[in-house]
Short mmCIF file of C-alpha atoms in Angstrom, two decimals:
data_model
loop_
_atom_site.label_atom_id
_atom_site.label_comp_id
_atom_site.label_asym_id
_atom_site.label_seq_id
_atom_site.Cartn_x
_atom_site.Cartn_y
_atom_site.Cartn_z
CA MET C 4 170.94 -44.54 25.81
CA LYS C 5 170.43 -46.51 28.99
CA THR C 6 174.20 -47.09 29.17
CA VAL C 7 174.89 -43.31 28.93
CA SER C 8 172.30 -42.53 31.62
CA TYR C 9 173.78 -45.14 33.92
CA PHE C 10 177.27 -43.70 33.36
CA LEU C 11 176.10 -40.14 34.13
CA CYS C 12 174.41 -41.29 37.34
CA LEU C 13 177.59 -43.06 38.41
CA VAL C 14 179.72 -39.94 37.78
CA LEU C 15 177.29 -37.70 39.70
CA THR C 16 177.24 -40.13 42.64
CA VAL C 17 181.04 -40.09 42.86
CA LEU C 18 181.13 -36.28 42.69
CA LEU C 19 178.48 -35.90 45.40
CA CYS C 20 180.32 -38.30 47.69
CA GLN C 21 183.49 -36.25 47.21
CA CYS C 22 181.59 -33.09 48.22
CA VAL C 23 180.78 -34.34 51.72
CA THR C 24 184.32 -35.06 52.87
CA PRO C 25 184.32 -34.19 56.60
CA ILE C 26 186.43 -31.23 57.70
CA ASN C 27 188.62 -31.80 60.72
CA PRO C 28 189.73 -28.36 61.93
CA ASP C 29 193.11 -28.00 63.56
CA VAL C 30 191.94 -27.21 67.09
CA ARG C 31 194.68 -26.62 69.64
CA SER C 32 194.33 -28.85 72.70
CA LEU C 33 194.81 -26.99 75.98
CA PRO C 34 195.46 -28.54 79.39
CA PRO C 35 192.42 -28.52 81.68
CA ALA C 36 192.08 -25.28 83.65
CA LEU C 37 190.55 -25.00 87.10
CA VAL C 38 187.30 -22.99 87.20
CA VAL C 39 186.24 -21.60 90.60
CA ASP C 40 183.00 -19.90 91.61
CA GLY C 41 183.06 -18.94 95.28
CA LEU C 42 181.19 -16.59 97.58
CA VAL C 43 181.25 -15.68 101.28
CA THR C 44 178.31 -13.68 102.66
CA ASP C 45 177.00 -12.53 106.03
CA GLN C 46 173.97 -14.83 105.65
CA PRO C 47 173.98 -18.44 106.92
CA GLY C 48 173.44 -21.00 104.17
CA LYS C 49 174.58 -18.59 101.43
CA ASN C 50 178.27 -19.49 101.37
CA ARG C 51 179.67 -21.86 98.77
CA VAL C 52 182.53 -22.80 96.46
CA SER C 53 182.05 -24.79 93.26
CA MET C 54 184.96 -26.08 91.20
CA SER C 55 185.39 -27.79 87.85
CA PHE C 56 187.93 -28.28 85.08
CA THR C 57 187.58 -27.11 81.50
CA ALA C 58 187.60 -29.67 78.69
CA ASP C 59 188.80 -29.62 75.09
CA TYR C 60 186.57 -27.95 72.51
CA THR C 61 184.82 -30.94 70.97
CA SER C 62 181.24 -31.91 70.24
CA THR C 63 181.15 -33.88 73.47
CA SER C 64 183.19 -31.57 75.70
CA LEU C 65 181.98 -30.56 79.12
CA ASN C 66 183.40 -29.34 82.41
CA TYR C 67 184.46 -31.95 84.91
CA VAL C 68 183.85 -31.27 88.59
CA ALA C 69 186.80 -31.06 90.99
CA GLU C 70 186.06 -33.63 93.67
CA LYS C 71 187.76 -34.53 96.96
CA ALA C 72 189.56 -31.20 97.33
CA THR C 73 190.48 -29.50 100.60
CA VAL C 74 188.78 -26.10 100.71
CA PHE C 75 188.85 -23.45 103.43
CA VAL C 76 188.75 -19.67 103.90
CA THR C 77 190.73 -17.48 106.28
CA ASN C 78 189.89 -13.98 107.46
CA ASN C 79 192.24 -11.09 108.25
CA THR C 80 192.73 -12.44 111.81
CA ASN C 81 193.76 -15.83 110.33
CA GLN C 82 190.65 -17.66 111.55
CA ARG C 83 190.08 -20.73 109.38
CA THR C 84 186.70 -22.08 108.23
CA THR C 85 186.52 -25.42 106.42
CA PHE C 86 184.21 -25.94 103.43
CA SER C 87 183.14 -29.59 103.11
CA GLU C 88 182.07 -31.27 99.86
CA THR C 89 178.26 -31.57 100.01
CA SER C 90 177.86 -32.77 96.40
CA PRO C 91 180.42 -33.50 93.65
CA GLY C 92 182.51 -30.35 93.14
CA PHE C 93 180.35 -28.25 95.51
CA TYR C 94 181.70 -27.17 98.91
CA GLN C 95 179.97 -25.46 101.83
CA PRO C 96 180.76 -24.57 105.46
CA ASP C 97 178.58 -25.50 108.41
CA SER C 98 175.04 -24.25 107.67
CA SER C 99 175.13 -21.83 110.63
CA TRP C 100 178.39 -20.15 109.62
CA ARG C 101 178.47 -16.70 108.03
CA GLY C 102 180.99 -14.00 107.27
CA SER C 103 181.24 -10.66 109.05
CA ILE C 104 181.04 -7.15 107.59
CA GLY C 105 184.43 -5.44 107.63
CA GLN C 106 186.42 -8.68 107.51
CA SER C 107 188.53 -9.73 104.53
CA TYR C 108 188.40 -13.34 103.33
CA THR C 109 190.88 -15.43 101.36
CA LEU C 110 190.05 -18.74 99.66
CA HIS C 111 192.50 -21.67 99.86
CA ILE C 112 192.23 -24.81 97.70
CA ARG C 113 194.26 -28.01 97.66
CA LEU C 114 193.24 -30.45 94.94
CA SER C 115 193.34 -34.21 95.36
CA ASP C 116 196.58 -34.32 93.32
CA GLY C 117 198.30 -31.87 95.69
CA ARG C 118 198.12 -28.69 93.60
CA GLU C 119 197.33 -25.59 95.66
CA TYR C 120 195.54 -22.35 94.81
CA GLN C 121 194.76 -19.15 96.67
CA SER C 122 192.62 -16.08 96.04
CA LYS C 123 193.38 -12.46 96.76
CA PRO C 124 191.68 -11.14 99.93
CA GLU C 125 188.12 -9.90 99.42
CA LEU C 126 186.58 -7.32 101.76
CA LEU C 127 183.01 -8.01 102.90
CA LYS C 128 181.44 -4.57 102.47
CA PRO C 129 178.01 -3.52 103.82
CA VAL C 130 175.07 -3.13 101.47
CA ALA C 131 172.30 -0.52 101.52
CA PRO C 132 168.81 -1.68 102.60
CA ILE C 133 165.98 -2.27 100.13
CA ASP C 134 163.36 0.47 100.45
CA SER C 135 160.49 -1.08 98.51
CA ILE C 136 159.56 -3.94 96.19
CA TYR C 137 156.60 -3.74 93.83
CA ILE C 138 154.90 -5.91 91.22
CA GLU C 139 153.29 -5.04 87.88
CA PHE C 140 151.31 -7.46 85.70
CA ASN C 141 152.24 -7.23 82.05
CA GLN C 142 151.34 -9.10 78.88
CA GLN C 143 152.62 -8.60 75.36
CA LEU C 144 152.43 -10.44 72.07
CA LYS C 145 155.18 -12.96 71.49
CA LEU C 146 157.26 -12.19 68.41
CA GLY C 147 155.80 -13.93 65.35
CA SER C 148 152.89 -15.40 67.28
CA ASP C 149 149.31 -14.67 68.30
CA ALA C 150 150.05 -15.86 71.85
CA TYR C 151 150.77 -13.53 74.75
CA ASP C 152 153.71 -13.56 77.12
CA LYS C 153 151.99 -13.10 80.49
CA GLY C 154 153.91 -12.38 83.65
CA PHE C 155 154.52 -10.30 86.74
CA ASP C 156 157.45 -7.87 86.59
CA VAL C 157 159.18 -7.22 89.92
CA TYR C 158 161.09 -4.00 90.66
CA LEU C 159 162.80 -2.51 93.70
CA ASP C 160 163.95 0.88 94.99
CA LEU C 161 166.80 1.78 97.32
CA LYS C 162 168.75 4.81 98.53
CA ASP C 163 172.43 4.66 97.69
CA PRO C 164 174.65 5.96 100.52
CA ALA C 165 176.85 9.00 99.90
CA THR C 166 180.03 6.92 100.11
CA PRO C 167 181.80 6.24 96.77
CA ASP C 168 182.37 2.84 95.14
CA ASP C 169 179.13 1.19 96.22
CA ASN C 170 178.38 -1.65 93.82
CA TYR C 171 175.35 -3.93 93.76
CA ARG C 172 174.28 -7.30 92.47
CA TRP C 173 170.75 -8.77 92.46
CA SER C 174 169.67 -12.39 92.25
CA TRP C 175 166.70 -14.47 93.38
CA VAL C 176 165.60 -17.98 94.34
CA HIS C 177 162.09 -19.30 93.60
CA TYR C 178 160.55 -22.26 95.45
CA GLU C 179 157.83 -24.11 93.54
CA PRO C 180 155.68 -26.50 95.63
CA LEU C 181 155.28 -29.89 93.98
CA VAL C 182 152.39 -32.33 93.80
CA TYR C 183 154.26 -34.97 91.80
CA CYS C 184 157.87 -35.90 92.55
CA ASP C 185 158.31 -38.39 89.72
CA VAL C 186 156.65 -39.88 86.63
CA THR C 187 156.04 -43.56 85.94
CA ARG C 188 155.21 -45.30 82.64
CA VAL C 189 152.57 -48.03 82.60
CA GLN C 190 151.67 -50.30 79.67
CA SER C 191 148.29 -49.37 78.28
CA CYS C 192 147.52 -53.03 77.52
CA PRO C 193 149.25 -56.38 78.21
CA GLY C 194 152.05 -57.04 75.73
CA CYS C 195 151.55 -53.84 73.73
CA ALA C 196 154.17 -51.17 73.12
CA VAL C 197 151.91 -48.27 74.12
CA TYR C 198 152.58 -46.63 77.47
CA GLN C 199 150.74 -44.08 79.58
CA GLU C 200 152.59 -41.67 81.85
CA TYR C 201 151.31 -41.08 85.38
CA GLY C 202 152.50 -38.71 88.08
CA LEU C 203 153.74 -40.12 91.38
CA THR C 204 152.69 -37.90 94.27
CA CYS C 205 155.37 -36.77 96.70
CA CYS C 206 155.61 -38.79 99.92
CA THR C 207 156.31 -35.56 101.84
CA ARG C 208 156.13 -31.85 101.13
CA CYS C 209 158.56 -30.94 98.39
CA TRP C 210 159.74 -27.87 96.48
CA ASP C 211 161.61 -27.38 93.22
CA ILE C 212 164.33 -24.73 93.56
CA VAL C 213 164.69 -22.35 90.61
CA ARG C 214 167.72 -20.08 90.85
CA TYR C 215 168.62 -16.88 89.04
CA GLN C 216 171.02 -17.89 86.30
CA ASN C 217 172.78 -16.74 83.13
CA LEU C 218 172.03 -13.01 83.32
CA ILE C 219 174.22 -10.75 85.48
CA ASN C 220 172.19 -8.01 87.17
CA ILE C 221 174.70 -5.47 88.54
CA THR C 222 175.14 -1.71 88.83
CA SER C 223 177.55 0.84 90.26
CA ASP C 224 176.93 4.19 91.96
CA ASN C 225 179.57 5.95 89.84
CA ALA C 226 176.95 8.12 88.14
CA ILE C 227 174.34 8.31 90.94
CA ASN C 228 176.36 8.36 94.17
CA GLY C 229 174.10 9.24 97.11
CA ASN C 230 170.89 9.23 95.04
CA ARG C 231 168.02 6.79 94.65
CA ILE C 232 168.04 3.69 92.49
CA SER C 233 164.46 3.37 91.25
CA ARG C 234 162.54 0.71 89.33
CA ARG C 235 165.45 -1.68 89.20
CA PRO C 236 164.19 -4.78 87.30
CA ILE C 237 164.71 -7.96 89.33
CA LEU C 238 162.69 -10.75 87.74
CA ARG C 239 159.64 -11.69 85.70
CA ALA C 240 157.42 -14.31 87.35
CA PRO C 241 155.44 -16.47 84.89
CA PHE C 242 151.65 -16.50 84.95
CA ASN C 243 151.12 -20.25 84.64
CA SER C 244 149.00 -20.79 87.74
CA TYR C 245 146.68 -19.02 90.17
CA GLN C 246 148.82 -20.27 93.06
CA PRO C 247 150.96 -17.71 94.94
CA TYR C 248 154.47 -17.34 93.57
CA TYR C 249 157.10 -17.38 96.32
CA VAL C 250 160.53 -15.89 95.66
CA GLU C 251 163.44 -14.70 97.80
CA ILE C 252 165.14 -11.58 96.41
CA GLU C 253 168.84 -11.15 97.19
CA GLN C 254 170.69 -7.83 97.12
CA GLN C 255 174.48 -8.05 97.47
CA SER C 256 177.39 -5.67 97.89
CA LEU C 257 180.36 -6.00 95.53
CA THR C 258 183.94 -4.86 95.84
CA LYS C 259 185.27 -2.70 93.03
CA GLU C 260 187.32 -5.67 91.77
CA ALA C 261 184.33 -8.03 91.78
CA TYR C 262 182.19 -5.47 89.95
CA THR C 263 184.90 -4.99 87.29
CA TYR C 264 185.17 -8.75 86.80
CA LEU C 265 181.40 -9.30 86.53
CA SER C 266 181.08 -6.34 84.14
CA ALA C 267 183.64 -7.94 81.85
CA VAL C 268 181.81 -11.29 82.03
CA LYS C 269 178.53 -9.56 81.23
CA ASP C 270 180.06 -7.79 78.22
CA MET C 271 181.44 -11.08 76.91
CA ILE C 272 178.04 -12.77 77.22
CA GLN C 273 176.21 -9.94 75.45
CA ASN C 274 178.73 -9.14 72.71
CA VAL C 275 179.80 -12.55 71.42
CA GLY C 276 178.17 -14.10 68.37
CA GLY C 277 177.89 -11.33 65.80
CA LEU C 278 179.95 -11.23 62.62
CA PHE C 279 181.93 -8.17 63.72
CA ASP C 280 182.17 -8.95 67.43
CA ALA C 281 185.62 -9.17 68.92
CA ALA C 282 186.84 -12.65 69.74
CA PRO C 283 186.28 -13.45 73.42
CA ALA C 284 189.39 -13.17 75.57
CA THR C 285 190.31 -15.47 78.41
CA LEU C 286 189.04 -13.73 81.52
CA THR C 287 191.00 -14.43 84.67
CA GLY C 288 189.76 -13.57 88.14
CA ASN C 289 191.42 -13.22 91.54
CA ILE C 290 192.59 -16.83 92.02
CA SER C 291 196.06 -18.13 91.15
CA SER C 292 198.23 -21.19 91.57
CA VAL C 293 200.50 -21.14 94.62
CA SER C 294 203.26 -23.22 93.04
CA GLN C 295 202.97 -22.36 89.33
CA SER C 296 202.41 -18.66 88.71
CA ASP C 297 201.78 -19.02 84.97
CA GLU C 298 199.01 -21.64 85.33
CA LEU C 299 195.64 -20.49 83.98
CA VAL C 300 192.92 -20.34 86.65
CA LEU C 301 189.41 -19.13 85.81
CA GLY C 302 186.61 -17.76 87.97
CA TYR C 303 186.29 -15.49 90.99
CA PHE C 304 186.01 -15.67 94.77
CA GLY C 305 183.89 -12.87 96.22
CA ALA C 306 182.66 -11.58 99.56
CA SER C 307 179.29 -9.83 99.87
CA SER C 308 176.91 -8.53 102.45
CA MET C 309 173.48 -9.82 101.48
CA ILE C 310 169.94 -8.68 102.19
CA ILE C 311 167.21 -11.26 101.53
CA ARG C 312 163.58 -10.16 101.14
CA PRO C 313 160.78 -12.73 100.69
CA LEU C 314 158.02 -11.89 98.23
CA TYR C 315 154.63 -13.51 97.62
CA ILE C 316 153.03 -12.68 94.29
CA ASP C 317 149.24 -13.06 94.36
CA ARG C 318 148.55 -14.33 90.85
CA SER C 319 144.80 -14.77 91.42
CA LYS C 320 144.04 -11.10 90.70
CA ALA C 321 145.42 -10.92 87.17
CA PRO C 322 142.92 -9.61 84.58
CA VAL C 323 143.38 -12.62 82.26
CA GLU C 324 143.59 -16.40 82.57
CA PRO C 325 146.96 -18.11 83.17
CA ASP C 326 148.84 -20.30 80.73
CA ILE C 327 148.27 -23.56 82.58
CA ILE C 328 151.05 -26.18 82.41
CA LEU C 329 149.42 -29.60 82.29
CA ALA C 330 150.85 -32.34 84.51
CA PRO C 331 150.49 -36.10 83.97
CA PRO C 332 147.34 -37.59 85.55
CA PRO C 333 147.76 -39.26 88.95
CA GLN C 334 148.61 -42.94 88.99
CA PRO C 335 145.52 -45.17 89.26
CA PRO C 336 145.20 -47.41 92.36
CA PRO C 337 147.11 -49.07 93.83
CA THR C 338 149.31 -45.97 94.05
CA THR C 339 152.82 -45.42 95.33
CA CYS C 340 154.51 -42.18 96.29
CA ALA C 341 157.93 -40.83 95.32
CA LYS C 342 160.54 -39.47 97.70
CA CYS C 343 161.55 -35.82 97.55
CA ALA C 344 165.19 -35.76 96.46
CA GLU C 345 167.53 -33.48 98.41
CA ASN C 346 169.82 -31.65 95.98
CA LEU C 347 170.59 -28.19 94.61
CA GLY C 348 167.36 -28.19 92.61
CA ARG C 349 164.91 -29.78 95.05
CA THR C 350 164.26 -29.91 98.80
CA SER C 351 161.81 -31.19 101.39
CA LYS C 352 162.75 -28.40 103.80
CA ALA C 353 160.25 -25.54 103.84
CA PRO C 354 161.65 -22.20 102.65
CA ARG C 355 162.58 -19.77 105.39
CA TRP C 356 159.50 -17.54 105.05
CA TRP C 357 157.01 -20.09 103.70
CA LYS C 358 153.54 -19.58 105.20
CA PHE C 359 151.21 -21.95 103.33
#
């Protein structure tokens, strides 16, 4: 009987091992494609071009930045403005430079291997002013939980001009003042494997930069030309502190071509993933190869007039308590401080309208 049982176990083990044979799908390998995200505005410090290359679809794939390229824009009078690489794959002009309303701008790229690319001209159109911005506190039960999602919803109103083909995009940048710029781990006792985390205070004033990402907030005046745009949702500020919440709201103009492109991107983001959704198509923008017309180039170069409005949200008057985010305790003496890193997500330079 023991021999039979042993034999059955052996057979089952072999069958189970055969059931977990890895599947290696036949995935077509494509050459890396250049991805460009560029914008010229009439605001200093709000002009940039970022570039990367696509990678194969694998479990470890990622986009590789395009470094050491020559990047510049020309306007319709052939004036040239150079964009220098300020971080890997990220290019900006002089911080004081800005575009001009009514001018058309063309992006030119020469990669380190000599390949050249150029965008179609983009007209920098004016944008209507923001009439009002208002804040409403709101809390609602989180799905499947007894906890509440607490936050401050921000809306704006504006009057659309009577001219046709006015298109808008909204974004925002939040600056969060920091107390701790880094975290250090200290052994709880000599020779033991238990560590305690402590916060290292910033050596200077420092802010984390949180940018509007992922969602595309756009609209067109096709159905409301010349009328008001009311209660346009802009952002939801979290209620995790009583400290004022500082945010800069950006309203941009879009050309008809840029609006069409962003609408297609938005549809792809929202409609991919369901069983009956259409397969996503390759979405090309307004940039092409100068020497090889059939080369795939992804992304878009746009030109926008931009209005920036600062907003302080007084979170101390909410009717409930905030959801406090606990930070590590300060390092015990003797203490050291941590430098404020200067990058796209952190700065020691005070925001433009900061007043605290």
